[in-house]
Amino acid sequence: MTDYWSMVFVFVLATFIGLGVIRRVSRLLYTPLMSLTNAISAIAVVGSLAVAGADHPTSIRILGAVALFASMTNIVSGFLITYRMLRMFKKQ
Amino acid sequence: MTQAIAQVAAIAATALFIFALYWMNDPKTARRGVYAGVLGMAVAVLATWVQPQIVHHGWILAAIAAGFVVGVPLSRVPLTAVPQRTALSHAFGGLAAGLVGAAEFSLWLREGPGGAQFTTFRTSALVVEVILGFLTFTGSLMAAGKLQEVRWIPQRPVTYPGQNFVNLGVLGAALVLGVLLVLHPTAPAARTVFPVIMGLATLFGVLLIIPIGGADMPTVISILNAYAGLSAVAMGFVLDNKLLVTAGALDGSSGLILSIIMCRAMNRSFANVLFGAFGTVQKVKVIGEQKEWKQESIEGAAQLLEQARLVVIIPGYGMAVAQAQHKVRELYDQLTKRGVTVQFAIHPVAGRMPGHMNVLLAEANIPYTALVEMDEINPEMSQCDVALVIGANDVVNPAARYATGSPIYGMPIIDADKAKTVLAIKRSKNPGFAGIDNELYVKDNTWMLFGDAKQVIGDLVKQFAGGGLH
């Protein structure tokens, strides 16, 4: 039996941390922020991996593999383009 | 043992993600944020992969390889295309959440009698996950299509009578079916109802974006960003995985904050952006007599710029369209060489996504210290000798201050009109995205430079470089 309330609790606390941290993000960096959070929210990779890799029927594993591909694309392109953009910000 | 690894990894990854976002508070530390994010993701993936129930490694390797094959080219798009890349990645995020939700549902059905998996909490989370996932998927694809100017997706907002009624009807139907599914998850009809919910959410995503125009894209992309994060949170509830919940919540709060900032910068509400069909051409009564434009020559403009002490450049999406940012950098060099202080005034919604102008100018090697936010530059505008408007329109329209009937009424603007002289580069004499005449262009202290932004700036640079001036 899962303790659902602790999950909700984690969600609420994580949201407040998120709001606090994001509010301090430099306004110059909103575009890289968005690509960075894209990559981070591709944490759906964890769920996709479990569906694609476990001993499930093939049809379900196909759904998982497509989801894994989509998440992985976001991770790779998200982190790379964030880094690429951040390298462009120079003081002089 | 592997269970403990998963728990420790989840805590470590969450901490690393929080640091990643924290370091984005300054361009000096921001790159460290990417390293932290990559490390957190690697920890999370490996800890999941080593779990004993993962047995089909070939499938995983193939999907990961495919992700690299598509992801690497997607990270190398030109910076003008970053808004559509971002929208596309929201689509992928939504798709992943939707598909995992669908897979979980059929797994639960297979578990057979009693439907022990279908607790009210988990089924509700599952319904939220697939609705958010699939509507984010198609909505973001539509947004990406509009931004990429794909031929069969209309750029201009498409509206029809009863549109909001239809849209809310589709979403409402999906929600009602979702509630029924939560109440009767093991009913025989559940197998049919679930795909119908998925279909309705997919349709709603398309309908939601059809009436939205280019000027609203920064807000819409931010909202879709929040949805993508929340669908990951819902997946976390379904799979009982705290890491999904924390990382999804971080993304969701980022999307939420950006949406609020974008809405505030346009003086509009979420509901107004999503259901207001902004960007349809609205005829606004011309106030006072119709005035004439005054055109300035390149030589005259160069002279004005050279004699200035403070020049404020106000870029808009037109600069990106004309790919003029590198010429702007040359102009910046020429002016700073002559002792002119040059600053860039950045409106929060300039461009097609939050922060778009900053990235384009940074790419052109303009130091970020010269990029100034609207709220900081406005008090200085009365000291500004020349305000140079490049491809911006609505964000400098003084009508936003008083024209109560105008769609941009109340929107905070950059006070270009308070500068001693205004030079405005404009491709044509057509109104901007909001379809409103801009009276800044006919003010006494405004001089127009008509032409392609890249061409005009290039000509200005030639004036300086060619020694035509001294």
mmCIF file of N, CA, C and O in Angstrom, chain B residues 307-368:
data_model
loop_
_atom_site.group_PDB
_atom_site.id
_atom_site.type_symbol
_atom_site.label_atom_id
_atom_site.label_comp_id
_atom_site.label_asym_id
_atom_site.label_seq_id
_atom_site.Cartn_x
_atom_site.Cartn_y
_atom_site.Cartn_z
ATOM 1 N N GLN B 307 26.653 61.389 -33.065
ATOM 2 C CA GLN B 307 26.682 62.520 -32.146
ATOM 3 C C GLN B 307 26.052 62.198 -30.792
ATOM 4 O O GLN B 307 26.080 63.023 -29.884
ATOM 5 N N ALA B 308 25.494 61.018 -30.670
ATOM 6 C CA ALA B 308 24.809 60.660 -29.421
ATOM 7 C C ALA B 308 25.816 60.265 -28.349
ATOM 8 O O ALA B 308 26.942 59.867 -28.645
ATOM 9 N N ARG B 309 25.387 60.412 -27.098
ATOM 10 C CA ARG B 309 26.188 59.871 -26.005
ATOM 11 C C ARG B 309 25.647 58.503 -25.605
ATOM 12 O O ARG B 309 26.380 57.574 -25.346
ATOM 13 N N LEU B 310 24.310 58.431 -25.528
ATOM 14 C CA LEU B 310 23.687 57.148 -25.171
ATOM 15 C C LEU B 310 22.717 56.731 -26.275
ATOM 16 O O LEU B 310 21.771 57.444 -26.604
ATOM 17 N N VAL B 311 22.986 55.568 -26.854
ATOM 18 C CA VAL B 311 22.087 54.988 -27.860
ATOM 19 C C VAL B 311 21.461 53.738 -27.248
ATOM 20 O O VAL B 311 22.170 52.897 -26.691
ATOM 21 N N VAL B 312 20.142 53.655 -27.303
ATOM 22 C CA VAL B 312 19.463 52.451 -26.828
ATOM 23 C C VAL B 312 18.854 51.745 -28.029
ATOM 24 O O VAL B 312 18.036 52.321 -28.752
ATOM 25 N N ILE B 313 19.287 50.509 -28.245
ATOM 26 C CA ILE B 313 18.758 49.724 -29.358
ATOM 27 C C ILE B 313 17.627 48.844 -28.832
ATOM 28 O O ILE B 313 17.785 48.154 -27.822
ATOM 29 N N ILE B 314 16.471 48.901 -29.495
ATOM 30 C CA ILE B 314 15.319 48.109 -29.054
ATOM 31 C C ILE B 314 15.013 47.064 -30.123
ATOM 32 O O ILE B 314 14.417 47.369 -31.147
ATOM 33 N N PRO B 315 15.467 45.818 -29.896
ATOM 34 C CA PRO B 315 15.259 44.787 -30.903
ATOM 35 C C PRO B 315 13.923 44.079 -30.712
ATOM 36 O O PRO B 315 13.411 43.969 -29.602
ATOM 37 N N GLY B 316 13.371 43.612 -31.828
ATOM 38 C CA GLY B 316 12.147 42.812 -31.786
ATOM 39 C C GLY B 316 12.289 41.620 -32.704
ATOM 40 O O GLY B 316 13.377 41.380 -33.256
ATOM 41 N N TYR B 317 11.193 40.902 -32.864
ATOM 42 C CA TYR B 317 11.248 39.680 -33.661
ATOM 43 C C TYR B 317 11.703 39.969 -35.090
ATOM 44 O O TYR B 317 12.342 39.124 -35.722
ATOM 45 N N GLY B 318 11.392 41.172 -35.591
ATOM 46 C CA GLY B 318 11.812 41.549 -36.936
ATOM 47 C C GLY B 318 13.324 41.448 -37.123
ATOM 48 O O GLY B 318 13.800 41.118 -38.208
ATOM 49 N N MET B 319 14.085 41.704 -36.055
ATOM 50 C CA MET B 319 15.533 41.583 -36.152
ATOM 51 C C MET B 319 15.921 40.123 -36.405
ATOM 52 O O MET B 319 16.805 39.824 -37.204
ATOM 53 N N ALA B 320 15.230 39.211 -35.714
ATOM 54 C CA ALA B 320 15.521 37.786 -35.890
ATOM 55 C C ALA B 320 15.134 37.333 -37.294
ATOM 56 O O ALA B 320 15.875 36.603 -37.946
ATOM 57 N N VAL B 321 13.968 37.793 -37.761
ATOM 58 C CA VAL B 321 13.495 37.386 -39.085
ATOM 59 C C VAL B 321 14.498 37.823 -40.149
ATOM 60 O O VAL B 321 14.826 37.077 -41.062
ATOM 61 N N ALA B 322 15.022 39.053 -40.001
ATOM 62 C CA ALA B 322 15.953 39.576 -40.990
ATOM 63 C C ALA B 322 17.366 39.045 -40.768
ATOM 64 O O ALA B 322 18.258 39.337 -41.546
ATOM 65 N N GLN B 323 17.592 38.259 -39.698
ATOM 66 C CA GLN B 323 18.928 37.751 -39.355
ATOM 67 C C GLN B 323 19.912 38.905 -39.232
ATOM 68 O O GLN B 323 21.047 38.821 -39.706
ATOM 69 N N ALA B 324 19.476 40.001 -38.605
ATOM 70 C CA ALA B 324 20.274 41.220 -38.608
ATOM 71 C C ALA B 324 21.214 41.299 -37.409
ATOM 72 O O ALA B 324 21.988 42.246 -37.295
ATOM 73 N N GLN B 325 21.186 40.299 -36.494
ATOM 74 C CA GLN B 325 21.903 40.469 -35.225
ATOM 75 C C GLN B 325 23.412 40.635 -35.408
ATOM 76 O O GLN B 325 24.057 41.343 -34.637
ATOM 77 N N HIS B 326 23.983 39.997 -36.458
ATOM 78 C CA HIS B 326 25.433 40.136 -36.623
ATOM 79 C C HIS B 326 25.804 41.521 -37.151
ATOM 80 O O HIS B 326 26.822 42.082 -36.765
ATOM 81 N N LYS B 327 24.936 42.074 -38.009
ATOM 82 C CA LYS B 327 25.144 43.452 -38.455
ATOM 83 C C LYS B 327 24.968 44.417 -37.276
ATOM 84 O O LYS B 327 25.682 45.407 -37.157
ATOM 85 N N VAL B 328 24.039 44.104 -36.406
ATOM 86 C CA VAL B 328 23.809 44.943 -35.225
ATOM 87 C C VAL B 328 25.070 44.978 -34.373
ATOM 88 O O VAL B 328 25.472 46.003 -33.848
ATOM 89 N N ARG B 329 25.720 43.832 -34.286
ATOM 90 C CA ARG B 329 26.968 43.758 -33.525
ATOM 91 C C ARG B 329 28.032 44.669 -34.160
ATOM 92 O O ARG B 329 28.774 45.367 -33.460
ATOM 93 N N GLU B 330 28.096 44.688 -35.496
ATOM 94 C CA GLU B 330 29.081 45.556 -36.156
ATOM 95 C C GLU B 330 28.771 47.021 -35.860
ATOM 96 O O GLU B 330 29.675 47.822 -35.619
ATOM 97 N N LEU B 331 27.499 47.355 -35.874
ATOM 98 C CA LEU B 331 27.098 48.730 -35.563
ATOM 99 C C LEU B 331 27.482 49.070 -34.120
ATOM 100 O O LEU B 331 27.988 50.160 -33.824
ATOM 101 N N TYR B 332 27.245 48.097 -33.233
ATOM 102 C CA TYR B 332 27.608 48.260 -31.817
ATOM 103 C C TYR B 332 29.100 48.557 -31.691
ATOM 104 O O TYR B 332 29.517 49.468 -30.973
ATOM 105 N N ASP B 333 29.926 47.796 -32.443
ATOM 106 C CA ASP B 333 31.372 48.008 -32.396
ATOM 107 C C ASP B 333 31.750 49.407 -32.880
ATOM 108 O O ASP B 333 32.556 50.094 -32.253
ATOM 109 N N GLN B 334 31.153 49.783 -34.034
ATOM 110 C CA GLN B 334 31.479 51.097 -34.603
ATOM 111 C C GLN B 334 31.141 52.221 -33.626
ATOM 112 O O GLN B 334 31.891 53.173 -33.476
ATOM 113 N N LEU B 335 29.990 52.087 -32.968
ATOM 114 C CA LEU B 335 29.554 53.167 -32.076
ATOM 115 C C LEU B 335 30.378 53.197 -30.801
ATOM 116 O O LEU B 335 30.816 54.264 -30.352
ATOM 117 N N THR B 336 30.632 52.032 -30.202
ATOM 118 C CA THR B 336 31.391 52.028 -28.943
ATOM 119 C C THR B 336 32.821 52.516 -29.190
ATOM 120 O O THR B 336 33.409 53.190 -28.353
ATOM 121 N N LYS B 337 33.343 52.204 -30.400
ATOM 122 C CA LYS B 337 34.681 52.676 -30.762
ATOM 123 C C LYS B 337 34.745 54.206 -30.742
ATOM 124 O O LYS B 337 35.777 54.798 -30.458
ATOM 125 N N ARG B 338 33.614 54.820 -31.060
ATOM 126 C CA ARG B 338 33.563 56.287 -31.104
ATOM 127 C C ARG B 338 33.140 56.883 -29.764
ATOM 128 O O ARG B 338 32.789 58.059 -29.690
ATOM 129 N N GLY B 339 33.123 56.064 -28.751
ATOM 130 C CA GLY B 339 32.815 56.582 -27.423
ATOM 131 C C GLY B 339 31.331 56.714 -27.118
ATOM 132 O O GLY B 339 30.948 57.316 -26.112
ATOM 133 N N VAL B 340 30.494 56.160 -27.981
ATOM 134 C CA VAL B 340 29.050 56.202 -27.720
ATOM 135 C C VAL B 340 28.691 55.017 -26.818
ATOM 136 O O VAL B 340 29.174 53.900 -27.030
ATOM 137 N N THR B 341 27.909 55.270 -25.787
ATOM 138 C CA THR B 341 27.433 54.164 -24.959
ATOM 139 C C THR B 341 26.224 53.528 -25.646
ATOM 140 O O THR B 341 25.282 54.225 -26.010
ATOM 141 N N VAL B 342 26.291 52.213 -25.855
ATOM 142 C CA VAL B 342 25.185 51.517 -26.525
ATOM 143 C C VAL B 342 24.606 50.476 -25.570
ATOM 144 O O VAL B 342 25.327 49.667 -25.005
ATOM 145 N N GLN B 343 23.284 50.551 -25.375
ATOM 146 C CA GLN B 343 22.624 49.533 -24.565
ATOM 147 C C GLN B 343 21.481 48.932 -25.353
ATOM 148 O O GLN B 343 20.946 49.560 -26.270
ATOM 149 N N PHE B 344 21.102 47.723 -24.979
ATOM 150 C CA PHE B 344 19.988 47.062 -25.632
ATOM 151 C C PHE B 344 18.834 46.964 -24.638
ATOM 152 O O PHE B 344 19.024 46.507 -23.514
ATOM 153 N N ALA B 345 17.653 47.417 -25.058
ATOM 154 C CA ALA B 345 16.482 47.348 -24.182
ATOM 155 C C ALA B 345 15.682 46.112 -24.562
ATOM 156 O O ALA B 345 15.214 45.982 -25.692
ATOM 157 N N ILE B 346 15.548 45.183 -23.607
ATOM 158 C CA ILE B 346 14.912 43.904 -23.899
ATOM 159 C C ILE B 346 13.530 43.851 -23.255
ATOM 160 O O ILE B 346 13.404 43.863 -22.027
ATOM 161 N N HIS B 347 12.510 43.774 -24.085
ATOM 162 C CA HIS B 347 11.158 43.583 -23.559
ATOM 163 C C HIS B 347 10.958 42.090 -23.286
ATOM 164 O O HIS B 347 11.410 41.254 -24.062
ATOM 165 N N PRO B 348 10.275 41.752 -22.164
ATOM 166 C CA PRO B 348 10.144 40.326 -21.826
ATOM 167 C C PRO B 348 9.494 39.483 -22.928
ATOM 168 O O PRO B 348 9.821 38.303 -23.057
ATOM 169 N N VAL B 349 8.595 40.049 -23.720
ATOM 170 C CA VAL B 349 7.956 39.220 -24.747
ATOM 171 C C VAL B 349 8.489 39.504 -26.154
ATOM 172 O O VAL B 349 7.894 39.077 -27.133
ATOM 173 N N ALA B 350 9.613 40.215 -26.251
ATOM 174 C CA ALA B 350 10.198 40.404 -27.577
ATOM 175 C C ALA B 350 10.664 39.054 -28.096
ATOM 176 O O ALA B 350 11.286 38.292 -27.358
ATOM 177 N N GLY B 351 10.353 38.754 -29.349
ATOM 178 C CA GLY B 351 10.725 37.449 -29.884
ATOM 179 C C GLY B 351 9.608 36.448 -29.746
ATOM 180 O O GLY B 351 8.473 36.815 -29.472
ATOM 181 N N ARG B 352 9.958 35.189 -29.900
ATOM 182 C CA ARG B 352 8.929 34.152 -29.912
ATOM 183 C C ARG B 352 9.003 33.230 -28.702
ATOM 184 O O ARG B 352 8.253 32.272 -28.598
ATOM 185 N N MET B 353 9.924 33.471 -27.780
ATOM 186 C CA MET B 353 9.938 32.702 -26.537
ATOM 187 C C MET B 353 10.651 33.529 -25.473
ATOM 188 O O MET B 353 11.341 34.488 -25.805
ATOM 189 N N PRO B 354 10.476 33.199 -24.206
ATOM 190 C CA PRO B 354 11.134 33.975 -23.159
ATOM 191 C C PRO B 354 12.650 34.025 -23.382
ATOM 192 O O PRO B 354 13.266 32.999 -23.645
ATOM 193 N N GLY B 355 13.213 35.227 -23.299
ATOM 194 C CA GLY B 355 14.663 35.362 -23.390
ATOM 195 C C GLY B 355 15.244 35.252 -24.789
ATOM 196 O O GLY B 355 16.463 35.231 -24.957
ATOM 197 N N HIS B 356 14.388 35.189 -25.810
ATOM 198 C CA HIS B 356 14.829 34.932 -27.179
ATOM 199 C C HIS B 356 15.853 35.968 -27.665
ATOM 200 O O HIS B 356 16.869 35.631 -28.249
ATOM 201 N N MET B 357 15.564 37.262 -27.403
ATOM 202 C CA MET B 357 16.445 38.332 -27.880
ATOM 203 C C MET B 357 17.836 38.226 -27.259
ATOM 204 O O MET B 357 18.846 38.449 -27.914
ATOM 205 N N ASN B 358 17.881 37.909 -25.967
ATOM 206 C CA ASN B 358 19.169 37.803 -25.274
ATOM 207 C C ASN B 358 20.067 36.774 -25.938
ATOM 208 O O ASN B 358 21.261 36.992 -26.122
ATOM 209 N N VAL B 359 19.475 35.621 -26.288
ATOM 210 C CA VAL B 359 20.274 34.550 -26.890
ATOM 211 C C VAL B 359 20.770 34.967 -28.267
ATOM 212 O O VAL B 359 21.931 34.748 -28.616
ATOM 213 N N LEU B 360 19.894 35.605 -29.049
ATOM 214 C CA LEU B 360 20.301 36.022 -30.395
ATOM 215 C C LEU B 360 21.439 37.037 -30.328
ATOM 216 O O LEU B 360 22.394 36.974 -31.101
ATOM 217 N N LEU B 361 21.346 37.981 -29.384
ATOM 218 C CA LEU B 361 22.379 39.012 -29.283
ATOM 219 C C LEU B 361 23.663 38.433 -28.702
ATOM 220 O O LEU B 361 24.763 38.811 -29.107
ATOM 221 N N ALA B 362 23.522 37.502 -27.768
ATOM 222 C CA ALA B 362 24.713 36.861 -27.206
ATOM 223 C C ALA B 362 25.436 36.075 -28.294
ATOM 224 O O ALA B 362 26.660 36.049 -28.343
ATOM 225 N N GLU B 363 24.664 35.440 -29.181
ATOM 226 C CA GLU B 363 25.272 34.681 -30.271
ATOM 227 C C GLU B 363 26.106 35.612 -31.157
ATOM 228 O O GLU B 363 27.148 35.229 -31.680
ATOM 229 N N ALA B 364 25.628 36.851 -31.314
ATOM 230 C CA ALA B 364 26.347 37.811 -32.142
ATOM 231 C C ALA B 364 27.508 38.454 -31.363
ATOM 232 O O ALA B 364 28.059 39.458 -31.809
ATOM 233 N N ASN B 365 27.835 37.877 -30.210
ATOM 234 C CA ASN B 365 28.976 38.335 -29.406
ATOM 235 C C ASN B 365 28.782 39.688 -28.757
ATOM 236 O O ASN B 365 29.748 40.402 -28.504
ATOM 237 N N ILE B 366 27.560 40.064 -28.521
ATOM 238 C CA ILE B 366 27.333 41.298 -27.780
ATOM 239 C C ILE B 366 27.408 40.949 -26.294
ATOM 240 O O ILE B 366 26.748 40.010 -25.842
ATOM 241 N N PRO B 367 28.254 41.655 -25.528
ATOM 242 C CA PRO B 367 28.410 41.286 -24.111
ATOM 243 C C PRO B 367 27.076 41.395 -23.363
ATOM 244 O O PRO B 367 26.307 42.329 -23.603
ATOM 245 N N TYR B 368 26.811 40.437 -22.489
ATOM 246 C CA TYR B 368 25.511 40.432 -21.834
ATOM 247 C C TYR B 368 25.322 41.610 -20.893
ATOM 248 O O TYR B 368 24.205 41.936 -20.519
#
